[in-house]
Short mmCIF file of C-alpha atoms in Angstrom, two decimals:
data_model
loop_
_atom_site.label_atom_id
_atom_site.label_comp_id
_atom_site.label_asym_id
_atom_site.label_seq_id
_atom_site.Cartn_x
_atom_site.Cartn_y
_atom_site.Cartn_z
CA UNK A 281 -1.36 -10.81 15.62
CA UNK A 282 -5.00 -11.58 16.27
CA UNK A 283 -5.40 -14.40 13.58
CA UNK A 284 -1.77 -15.58 14.77
CA UNK A 285 -3.47 -16.05 18.58
CA UNK A 286 -6.71 -17.70 17.68
CA UNK A 287 -4.53 -20.14 15.29
CA UNK A 288 -2.13 -20.79 18.31
CA UNK A 289 0.70 -19.63 16.00
CA UNK A 290 2.33 -17.77 19.18
CA UNK A 291 4.15 -19.74 20.71
CA UNK A 292 6.70 -20.62 17.19
CA UNK A 293 6.32 -17.12 15.92
CA UNK A 294 9.97 -15.90 18.03
CA UNK A 295 11.57 -19.23 19.11
CA UNK A 296 14.23 -20.75 16.59
CA UNK A 297 15.10 -24.59 17.32
CA UNK A 298 18.59 -24.14 15.87
CA UNK A 299 19.33 -28.37 15.64
CA UNK A 300 15.35 -28.68 14.78
CA UNK A 301 14.49 -33.09 15.74
CA UNK A 302 11.12 -31.27 15.58
CA UNK A 303 11.48 -30.81 12.13
CA UNK A 304 11.19 -33.19 9.47
CA UNK A 305 12.56 -31.90 6.72
CA UNK A 306 13.08 -34.17 4.59
CA UNK A 307 8.90 -34.29 3.30
CA UNK A 308 7.84 -31.98 0.44
CA UNK A 309 8.54 -28.34 -0.26
CA UNK A 310 5.82 -26.67 1.54
CA UNK A 311 6.67 -23.39 3.01
CA UNK A 312 9.85 -21.87 2.42
CA UNK A 313 11.60 -20.14 4.95
CA UNK A 314 11.47 -17.23 3.49
CA UNK A 315 11.42 -15.12 7.19
CA UNK A 316 14.97 -16.04 7.78
CA UNK A 317 15.59 -15.25 4.20
CA UNK A 318 18.02 -12.62 5.47
CA UNK A 319 16.48 -10.89 8.46
CA UNK A 320 18.28 -12.25 11.11
CA UNK A 321 21.53 -12.32 10.22
CA UNK A 322 22.01 -15.67 11.53
CA UNK A 323 25.60 -16.52 11.10
CA UNK A 324 25.45 -20.79 11.78
CA UNK A 325 24.50 -22.99 9.10
CA UNK A 326 21.86 -24.70 11.64
CA UNK A 327 19.00 -25.07 9.80
CA UNK A 328 15.87 -22.90 11.64
CA UNK A 329 12.28 -22.88 11.45
CA UNK A 330 10.19 -19.28 12.51
CA UNK A 331 7.88 -19.12 10.52
CA UNK A 332 5.10 -16.08 11.46
CA UNK A 333 3.96 -16.02 7.96
CA UNK A 334 1.65 -19.11 7.77
CA UNK A 335 -0.45 -17.64 9.40
CA UNK A 336 -3.11 -17.52 6.79
CA UNK A 337 -2.04 -21.53 5.67
CA UNK A 338 -4.47 -23.96 8.08
CA UNK A 339 -2.77 -25.35 10.42
CA UNK A 340 -2.41 -28.89 8.78
CA UNK A 341 -0.41 -32.37 11.24
CA UNK A 342 2.67 -32.17 8.75
CA UNK A 343 3.09 -28.69 8.46
CA UNK A 344 6.84 -28.55 7.80
CA UNK A 345 9.03 -26.10 6.82
CA UNK A 346 11.22 -26.16 4.25
CA UNK A 347 14.02 -24.44 5.54
CA UNK A 348 17.32 -22.32 3.55
CA UNK A 349 20.68 -23.03 4.38
CA UNK A 350 21.47 -19.76 6.28
CA UNK A 351 22.93 -16.69 4.23
CA UNK A 352 25.96 -15.34 5.97
CA UNK A 353 25.34 -11.89 6.53
CA UNK A 354 24.97 -8.67 2.77
CA UNK A 355 27.35 -10.37 0.06
CA UNK A 356 28.81 -6.90 -1.78
CA UNK A 357 26.68 -6.59 -4.85
CA UNK A 358 28.93 -6.77 -7.97
CA UNK A 359 26.76 -4.49 -9.90
CA UNK A 360 23.92 -2.06 -9.26
CA UNK A 361 20.65 -3.95 -9.93
CA UNK A 362 18.44 -3.08 -11.64
CA UNK A 363 16.00 -0.93 -11.38
CA UNK A 364 13.47 1.83 -13.53
CA UNK A 365 10.66 1.14 -15.46
CA UNK A 366 7.63 2.82 -16.75
CA UNK A 367 5.05 1.12 -15.67
CA UNK A 368 1.38 2.16 -15.44
CA UNK A 369 -2.34 0.85 -14.65
CA UNK A 370 -5.85 2.06 -15.13
CA UNK A 371 -9.37 1.98 -14.84
CA UNK A 372 -12.65 1.91 -17.92
CA UNK A 373 -15.51 1.40 -19.01
CA UNK A 374 -14.29 -1.31 -21.19
CA UNK A 375 -11.86 -3.01 -18.38
CA UNK A 376 -8.73 -2.32 -16.99
CA UNK A 377 -5.34 -1.60 -19.10
CA UNK A 378 -2.02 -2.32 -18.17
CA UNK A 379 1.12 -0.83 -19.54
CA UNK A 380 4.92 -1.38 -19.25
CA UNK A 381 8.11 -0.91 -20.92
CA UNK A 382 11.44 -3.20 -21.48
CA UNK A 383 13.89 -2.19 -20.56
CA UNK A 384 15.97 -3.35 -17.43
CA UNK A 385 18.23 -1.64 -16.76
CA UNK A 386 21.89 -1.74 -14.80
CA UNK A 387 23.08 1.58 -13.41
CA UNK A 388 24.21 3.45 -16.94
CA UNK A 389 23.52 0.11 -18.43
CA UNK A 390 20.62 -1.62 -21.08
CA UNK A 391 21.49 -5.15 -19.41
CA UNK A 392 18.04 -6.27 -21.38
CA UNK A 393 16.59 -4.66 -23.59
CA UNK A 394 13.48 -7.16 -24.02
CA UNK A 395 12.03 -7.84 -20.47
CA UNK A 396 8.76 -9.27 -19.49
CA UNK A 397 7.24 -6.18 -16.48
CA UNK A 398 3.84 -7.37 -17.23
CA UNK A 399 3.21 -11.22 -15.78
CA UNK A 400 -0.17 -13.57 -15.93
CA UNK A 401 -0.82 -14.88 -12.74
CA UNK A 402 -4.34 -16.10 -13.65
CA UNK A 403 -6.96 -16.22 -15.89
CA UNK A 404 -8.25 -12.58 -14.84
CA UNK A 405 -5.29 -11.01 -13.05
CA UNK A 406 -2.03 -9.49 -14.09
CA UNK A 407 1.08 -8.45 -12.14
CA UNK A 408 2.56 -4.88 -12.95
CA UNK A 409 6.09 -5.39 -11.93
CA UNK A 410 8.84 -2.48 -11.22
CA UNK A 411 11.79 -1.80 -8.78
CA UNK A 412 14.56 -4.41 -8.65
CA UNK A 413 14.45 -7.00 -10.71
CA UNK A 414 15.56 -10.08 -9.42
CA UNK A 415 13.10 -9.00 -6.42
CA UNK A 416 10.08 -8.85 -9.25
CA UNK A 417 10.76 -12.36 -10.57
CA UNK A 418 11.42 -13.81 -7.25
CA UNK A 419 8.15 -12.84 -6.11
CA UNK A 420 5.32 -12.66 -8.81
CA UNK A 421 6.94 -16.02 -7.93
CA UNK A 422 6.38 -17.08 -4.90
CA UNK A 423 2.90 -14.98 -5.90
CA UNK A 424 1.57 -17.09 -8.43
CA UNK A 425 2.62 -20.70 -6.40
CA UNK A 426 0.90 -19.39 -3.44
CA UNK A 427 -2.24 -17.98 -5.43
CA UNK A 428 -2.75 -21.68 -6.85
CA UNK A 429 -2.62 -23.07 -3.59
CA UNK A 430 -5.40 -21.11 -2.23
CA UNK A 431 -7.24 -21.73 -4.51
CA UNK A 432 -6.31 -25.89 -4.67
CA UNK A 433 -7.08 -25.39 -1.00
CA UNK A 434 -9.89 -23.56 -0.85
CA UNK A 435 -12.16 -24.99 -4.04
CA UNK A 436 -12.43 -20.82 -5.55
CA UNK A 437 -10.05 -18.11 -6.16
CA UNK A 438 -9.02 -14.92 -3.76
CA UNK A 439 -9.91 -12.09 -4.52
CA UNK A 440 -7.49 -9.66 -5.94
CA UNK A 441 -7.85 -7.25 -2.59
CA UNK A 442 -7.52 -10.80 -0.96
CA UNK A 443 -4.32 -11.02 -3.29
CA UNK A 444 -2.93 -7.08 -2.14
CA UNK A 445 -3.22 -8.58 1.13
CA UNK A 446 -1.59 -11.81 0.86
CA UNK A 447 1.56 -10.39 -0.85
CA UNK A 448 1.63 -6.93 1.85
CA UNK A 449 1.75 -9.48 4.08
CA UNK A 450 4.08 -11.50 3.29
CA UNK A 451 6.46 -8.54 2.11
CA UNK A 452 5.95 -6.57 5.23
CA UNK A 453 8.86 -9.21 7.59
CA UNK A 454 10.77 -7.41 4.68
CA UNK A 455 10.30 -4.46 5.19
CA UNK A 456 13.48 -2.36 6.18
CA UNK A 457 15.74 -4.53 4.04
CA UNK A 458 16.71 -4.49 0.77
CA UNK A 459 14.41 -5.40 -1.33
CA UNK A 460 12.50 -2.64 -3.60
CA UNK A 461 9.96 -4.34 -5.41
CA UNK A 462 6.74 -2.23 -6.54
CA UNK A 463 4.14 -4.41 -7.49
CA UNK A 464 0.74 -2.89 -9.94
CA UNK A 465 -2.35 -6.13 -9.70
CA UNK A 466 -4.86 -6.28 -12.65
CA UNK A 467 -7.83 -8.59 -12.35
CA UNK A 468 -10.61 -8.72 -12.95
CA UNK A 469 -12.49 -10.23 -9.80
CA UNK A 470 -15.69 -11.74 -10.90
CA UNK A 471 -17.55 -10.19 -7.50
CA UNK A 472 -16.58 -6.13 -7.64
CA UNK A 473 -14.67 -6.41 -11.38
CA UNK A 474 -12.03 -4.53 -12.27
CA UNK A 475 -9.45 -3.72 -9.53
CA UNK A 476 -5.71 -2.84 -9.70
CA UNK A 477 -4.07 -1.97 -6.64
CA UNK A 478 -1.07 -1.17 -5.73
CA UNK A 479 1.28 -3.02 -3.30
CA UNK A 480 4.71 -2.28 -2.68
CA UNK A 481 8.02 -3.55 -0.36
CA UNK A 482 7.42 -0.82 1.46
CA UNK A 483 4.08 -2.22 3.04
CA UNK A 484 1.71 0.36 1.43
CA UNK A 485 -1.23 -0.86 0.08
CA UNK A 486 -3.85 1.44 -2.97
CA UNK A 487 -6.79 0.37 -4.21
CA UNK A 488 -7.52 2.93 -7.15
CA UNK A 489 -8.22 3.97 -10.83
CA UNK A 490 -5.19 4.40 -12.19
CA UNK A 491 -1.52 4.09 -11.17
CA UNK A 492 1.94 4.36 -12.51
CA UNK A 493 5.46 3.30 -10.69
CA UNK A 494 8.69 3.48 -11.76
CA UNK A 495 11.00 6.39 -12.71
CA UNK A 496 9.40 7.30 -15.91
CA UNK A 497 6.40 7.64 -13.88
CA UNK A 498 5.67 11.36 -13.35
CA UNK A 499 6.18 11.49 -17.57
CA UNK A 500 3.19 8.83 -18.28
CA UNK A 501 0.86 10.73 -15.41
CA UNK A 502 0.98 13.51 -17.37
CA UNK A 503 -0.31 12.14 -20.50
CA UNK A 504 -2.92 10.10 -19.00
CA UNK A 505 -3.89 11.98 -15.74
CA UNK A 506 -4.94 14.52 -19.32
CA UNK A 507 -6.77 11.72 -21.46
CA UNK A 508 -8.06 9.48 -19.23
CA UNK A 509 -12.07 9.32 -19.49
CA UNK A 510 -13.62 6.57 -18.20
CA UNK A 511 -15.49 6.29 -21.90
CA UNK A 512 -12.88 5.36 -23.99
CA UNK A 513 -13.67 3.03 -25.50
CA UNK A 514 -10.91 0.38 -26.21
CA UNK A 515 -8.66 1.19 -28.63
CA UNK A 516 -8.63 4.60 -27.64
CA UNK A 517 -7.87 3.89 -24.21
CA UNK A 518 -5.37 1.30 -25.66
CA UNK A 519 -3.07 3.93 -27.60
CA UNK A 520 -3.56 6.20 -24.11
CA UNK A 521 -0.64 3.67 -22.65
CA UNK A 522 0.75 3.76 -25.53
CA UNK A 523 1.06 6.82 -25.97
CA UNK A 524 1.66 7.19 -21.90
CA UNK A 525 4.60 4.61 -22.30
CA UNK A 526 6.39 6.09 -24.88
CA UNK A 527 6.68 9.63 -23.81
CA UNK A 528 7.78 8.47 -20.99
CA UNK A 529 10.53 5.81 -22.21
CA UNK A 530 11.59 9.87 -24.14
CA UNK A 531 12.80 11.63 -21.30
CA UNK A 532 13.23 8.91 -18.98
CA UNK A 533 16.46 7.42 -19.23
CA UNK A 534 16.25 4.15 -17.50
CA UNK A 535 13.29 3.62 -19.79
CA UNK A 536 12.62 2.56 -23.19
CA UNK A 537 12.57 -0.01 -26.22
CA UNK A 538 9.32 -1.87 -25.99
CA UNK A 539 5.89 -1.22 -24.13
CA UNK A 540 4.04 -4.17 -23.62
CA UNK A 541 0.29 -3.93 -23.26
CA UNK A 542 -1.90 -6.37 -21.64
CA UNK A 543 -5.85 -5.56 -21.29
CA UNK A 544 -8.15 -7.83 -19.08
CA UNK A 545 -12.01 -8.00 -18.95
CA UNK A 546 -13.78 -10.74 -17.95
CA UNK A 547 -13.18 -12.83 -20.11
CA UNK A 548 -9.90 -12.50 -18.82
CA UNK A 549 -6.48 -10.91 -20.39
CA UNK A 550 -5.30 -11.29 -23.36
CA UNK A 551 -1.92 -9.60 -24.54
CA UNK A 552 -0.96 -7.17 -27.32
CA UNK A 553 1.96 -7.82 -29.70
CA UNK A 554 4.81 -5.89 -27.90
CA UNK A 555 5.27 -3.07 -30.36
CA UNK A 556 9.21 -1.58 -30.76
CA UNK A 557 8.62 2.41 -29.25
CA UNK A 558 11.65 3.08 -32.65
CA UNK A 559 8.63 2.65 -35.03
CA UNK A 560 5.99 4.88 -32.79
CA UNK A 561 9.75 7.84 -32.74
CA UNK A 562 9.38 7.65 -36.01
CA UNK A 563 6.17 8.48 -36.82
CA UNK A 564 5.51 10.95 -34.06
CA UNK A 565 8.62 12.57 -36.07
CA UNK A 566 7.00 12.19 -39.38
CA UNK A 567 4.36 13.77 -37.97
CA UNK A 568 6.10 16.15 -36.81
CA UNK A 569 7.34 17.35 -39.06
CA UNK A 570 4.32 17.16 -41.30
CA UNK A 571 2.68 19.20 -39.31
CA UNK A 572 5.85 22.92 -39.45
CA UNK A 573 4.83 21.71 -43.14
CA UNK A 574 1.45 22.73 -42.92
CA UNK A 575 2.41 25.51 -41.23
CA UNK A 576 5.58 26.79 -42.44
CA UNK A 577 2.95 26.54 -46.19
CA UNK A 578 0.16 27.99 -44.05
CA UNK A 579 2.63 31.12 -43.12
CA UNK B 243 2.43 16.54 4.59
CA UNK B 244 -0.55 14.60 6.01
CA UNK B 245 -3.00 16.32 8.69
CA UNK B 246 -4.85 14.78 11.50
CA UNK B 247 -7.31 17.52 13.42
CA UNK B 248 -9.95 16.31 16.02
CA UNK B 249 -11.92 18.88 18.02
CA UNK B 250 -13.78 17.36 21.36
CA UNK B 251 -17.06 18.93 22.40
CA UNK B 252 -19.78 18.44 25.22
CA UNK B 253 -20.69 15.98 23.09
CA UNK B 254 -18.89 14.46 20.40
CA UNK B 255 -15.77 14.84 18.78
CA UNK B 256 -14.89 16.09 14.91
CA UNK B 257 -12.21 14.40 13.20
CA UNK B 258 -10.69 15.12 10.32
CA UNK B 259 -7.34 14.28 7.97
CA UNK B 260 -6.72 14.61 4.38
CA UNK B 261 -7.64 12.37 1.43
CA UNK B 262 -4.55 11.78 -0.66
CA UNK B 263 -1.87 9.19 -0.12
CA UNK B 264 1.61 10.69 -1.94
CA UNK B 265 4.62 8.56 -3.27
CA UNK B 266 7.93 10.83 -3.00
CA UNK B 267 7.03 13.26 -5.38
CA UNK B 268 3.37 12.11 -6.59
CA UNK B 269 0.49 11.44 -5.22
CA UNK B 270 -0.83 8.68 -5.96
CA UNK B 271 -4.65 8.84 -4.36
CA UNK B 272 -7.49 11.42 -3.92
CA UNK B 273 -9.19 9.68 -2.27
CA UNK B 274 -7.90 7.52 0.36
CA UNK B 275 -9.13 6.98 3.74
CA UNK B 276 -7.35 7.33 7.01
CA UNK B 277 -10.37 6.31 9.21
CA UNK B 278 -10.66 3.08 10.74
CA UNK B 279 -13.22 2.03 12.98
CA UNK B 280 -12.26 0.67 15.45
CA UNK B 281 -15.97 -0.21 16.89
CA UNK B 282 -19.29 1.59 16.37
CA UNK B 283 -17.86 4.28 18.82
CA UNK B 284 -14.96 4.81 18.25
CA UNK B 285 -12.32 5.72 15.44
CA UNK B 286 -8.38 5.48 14.91
CA UNK B 287 -6.34 7.77 12.51
CA UNK B 288 -3.47 7.04 11.30
CA UNK B 289 -0.06 8.83 9.46
CA UNK B 290 3.26 8.12 9.31
CA UNK B 291 5.46 5.73 7.54
CA UNK B 292 4.07 4.26 4.14
CA UNK B 293 3.30 1.05 5.25
CA UNK B 294 3.78 1.15 8.86
CA UNK B 295 -0.19 3.17 8.98
CA UNK B 296 -2.41 0.59 7.65
CA UNK B 297 -0.41 -2.82 8.58
CA UNK B 298 -0.45 -1.48 12.11
CA UNK B 299 -3.97 0.68 12.39
CA UNK B 300 -4.98 -3.00 11.33
CA UNK B 301 -3.21 -5.21 13.90
CA UNK B 302 -5.56 -2.54 16.84
CA UNK B 303 -8.53 -3.07 14.74
CA UNK B 304 -8.71 -6.64 14.82
CA UNK B 305 -7.39 -6.76 18.04
CA UNK B 306 -10.44 -4.72 19.21
CA UNK B 307 -12.50 -7.29 17.40
CA UNK B 308 -11.45 -10.46 18.53
CA UNK B 309 -12.45 -8.31 22.51
CA UNK B 310 -14.91 -8.15 21.28
CA UNK B 311 -16.14 -11.62 20.56
CA UNK B 312 -14.39 -12.85 23.53
CA UNK B 313 -15.50 -11.28 26.56
CA UNK B 314 -18.80 -10.27 24.68
CA UNK B 315 -19.07 -5.94 25.58
CA UNK B 316 -16.32 -3.94 23.39
CA UNK B 317 -12.88 -2.00 25.39
CA UNK B 318 -14.08 1.16 25.82
CA UNK B 319 -12.13 4.08 24.31
CA UNK B 320 -9.32 4.77 27.31
CA UNK B 321 -8.84 0.89 27.67
CA UNK B 322 -8.34 1.17 23.51
CA UNK B 323 -6.39 4.25 23.44
CA UNK B 324 -3.54 2.30 26.49
CA UNK B 325 -4.21 -0.91 24.62
CA UNK B 326 -3.07 1.46 21.43
CA UNK B 327 0.05 2.93 23.11
CA UNK B 328 1.20 -0.53 24.59
CA UNK B 329 1.88 -1.86 21.44
CA UNK B 330 3.60 1.31 20.04
CA UNK B 331 5.37 1.65 23.31
CA UNK B 332 6.75 -2.63 22.85
CA UNK B 333 7.33 -2.63 19.47
CA UNK B 334 9.34 0.68 19.64
CA UNK B 335 12.60 -0.44 20.97
CA UNK B 336 12.27 -3.88 19.24
CA UNK B 337 14.07 -4.21 15.21
CA UNK B 338 10.90 -2.96 13.55
CA UNK B 339 9.48 0.45 15.13
CA UNK B 340 6.54 1.93 13.77
CA UNK B 341 6.24 4.97 12.69
CA UNK B 342 2.94 6.22 13.14
CA UNK B 343 1.79 9.12 14.49
CA UNK B 344 -1.64 8.55 15.54
CA UNK B 345 -5.81 10.05 17.45
CA UNK B 346 -8.30 8.72 18.69
CA UNK B 347 -12.06 9.81 18.88
CA UNK B 348 -13.42 7.75 20.83
CA UNK B 349 -17.36 8.38 23.40
CA UNK B 350 -17.62 6.96 26.01
CA UNK B 351 -21.13 5.94 28.36
CA UNK B 352 -20.42 7.09 30.90
CA UNK B 353 -17.29 9.10 30.90
CA UNK B 354 -18.89 10.72 27.04
CA UNK B 355 -16.99 11.72 24.08
CA UNK B 356 -12.68 11.66 24.26
CA UNK B 357 -9.92 12.64 22.39
CA UNK B 358 -6.47 10.65 22.66
CA UNK B 359 -3.11 11.77 21.32
CA UNK B 360 -0.30 9.18 20.52
CA UNK B 361 3.21 9.99 17.92
CA UNK B 362 5.30 7.43 17.37
CA UNK B 363 7.08 7.16 20.59
CA UNK B 364 4.05 6.20 22.08
CA UNK B 365 2.99 9.73 24.35
CA UNK B 366 -0.48 9.76 24.53
CA UNK B 367 -2.56 12.32 25.55
CA UNK B 368 -6.02 12.91 26.50
CA UNK B 369 -6.46 16.23 25.15
CA UNK B 370 -9.81 18.63 24.22
CA UNK B 371 -7.82 19.09 20.69
CA UNK B 372 -5.58 18.18 19.15
CA UNK B 373 -4.11 17.79 15.34
CA UNK B 374 -0.55 15.62 14.02
CA UNK B 375 1.61 16.89 10.53
CA UNK B 376 3.35 20.53 9.57
CA UNK B 377 -0.46 21.82 9.89
CA UNK B 378 -0.70 21.24 13.07
CA UNK B 379 1.95 23.88 13.62
CA UNK B 380 -0.41 26.61 11.39
CA UNK B 381 -3.33 25.01 13.36
CA UNK B 382 -3.43 24.98 16.69
CA UNK B 383 -2.39 28.25 18.14
CA UNK B 384 -6.14 29.05 16.17
CA UNK B 385 -7.57 25.86 18.36
CA UNK B 386 -6.21 27.18 21.10
CA UNK B 387 -8.14 30.84 20.25
CA UNK B 388 -10.81 29.91 19.57
CA UNK B 389 -11.43 26.65 21.97
CA UNK B 390 -13.95 26.33 24.44
CA UNK B 391 -15.04 23.38 26.34
CA UNK B 392 -18.76 24.01 25.31
CA UNK B 393 -18.76 24.05 21.51
CA UNK B 394 -21.64 22.86 19.51
CA UNK B 395 -21.62 21.06 16.70
CA UNK B 396 -21.47 23.96 14.53
CA UNK B 397 -19.32 25.63 16.26
CA UNK B 398 -16.93 23.39 15.90
CA UNK B 399 -17.06 22.92 12.53
CA UNK B 400 -16.78 26.54 11.69
CA UNK B 401 -14.01 25.50 13.97
CA UNK B 402 -12.24 23.25 11.86
CA UNK B 403 -12.98 25.14 8.13
CA UNK B 404 -11.20 27.75 9.66
CA UNK B 405 -8.66 25.06 10.43
CA UNK B 406 -8.73 23.44 7.41
CA UNK B 407 -8.55 27.33 5.14
CA UNK B 408 -5.27 27.79 6.86
CA UNK B 409 -3.53 24.64 6.38
CA UNK B 410 -4.71 25.14 2.77
CA UNK B 411 -3.86 28.60 2.47
CA UNK B 412 0.00 28.85 4.15
CA UNK B 413 0.56 24.75 2.78
CA UNK B 414 3.72 24.63 0.62
CA UNK B 415 3.29 22.18 -1.53
CA UNK B 416 -0.23 22.33 -1.94
CA UNK B 417 -1.04 19.08 -1.75
CA UNK B 418 -4.20 19.80 0.84
CA UNK B 419 -7.30 20.61 -0.81
CA UNK B 420 -10.65 21.95 1.05
CA UNK B 421 -12.63 19.34 -1.24
CA UNK B 422 -10.73 16.55 -0.15
CA UNK B 423 -10.66 16.08 2.56
CA UNK B 424 -12.98 13.28 4.06
CA UNK B 425 -15.18 14.59 7.60
CA UNK B 426 -16.38 12.16 10.79
CA UNK B 427 -18.58 13.60 13.50
CA UNK B 428 -19.20 11.09 15.73
CA UNK B 429 -21.91 9.91 17.06
CA UNK B 430 -24.95 11.41 18.76
CA UNK B 431 -25.71 10.57 22.22
#
């Protein structure tokens, strides 16, 4: 890449050193060699160090690379990975709303009914995750670490767009492997206001005003597209988000249990208490039967 | 399905792209810009696999800008097109080929306007008109019938509108709508 050229990382890009006396692996863990996690399919147990991903850190004198012991070729999975979710985010006049269900499914089993699918990265950025639960947790941690390191090194916070680009570039080497993450970064930039960016392991990076991701997303879109207006009040927006997740969990087998809601404004994110969608369901049933009773009375 | 079209006139190139970014059955974005400005006189339109498009196009974009920074003058459209094709070709037989289809439209001060068609197998052809996507099947015949090398800008716009109408009406998925198109008319002399 061009920037690599300028920073002269080109020569480290393609080589890897089987016996690395040059690499000092005893020094502090500075960077994970996640490029080689599964990608090269190496069989040796030597450490290796090709790190094309360090283009986003300035070259420093003791840029030691922490080298993971290699993985052998693909391990057979003991059970189907957790997929299936409904997450959504949208921007309105009062900021950004991020909502998600809390079910982690592994095939037909509800592996965990109370997962956190929305994770704060820093005070003005949360990320909603969908896809493989393990991959999402890992990449959220990696992202949090890299953002924090950027802030410490450059004494300013990376913009949301920059964060999305960083994440997208970190995920790019794993394109074509079985890494499956679809994250929505919901945040507030000091300079440019509310931002909503969708990043997925395919490499897509989309900025927009409304995104819903996961197996329940078509159902959520149905409710959201109908009800979303810029001029919603905060309570209306929250109830719209809750309704959208509820409807999606009603129809989608792989979403359910509770709903998490985050609201991000210029002052930062605030989290609502987790709500059990069972209560929402009973309220909805109650409302329907009341309507029906009302109709029968009138007839 | 994504659609790109380009029409070259005597002193201009007219290009258009649809505005939808889709992920399987869901249209995630209705105002997605598929055009990448390589320089003041060169535009790259890129469709294809989700992450590959942006990664590849931005890579080409930054390298073209780097060339200008290093050498003080810009790449010509023909050079930029060949550079792009070379990169596609280099990655084609690697482990990570880029699955992208491209149109490069540019204006060279000495050679005039140029439209270059490239596909994911890194073929390159300079053409008076070109299109990518399923819509290409529908519109290439229209372009064959009505294209003339001496089209004025208005005539070219009319021809473009004809093509877009055809794709909108004949498209199965009906994702492609006229008002989602982004038209970019390259340069006056």
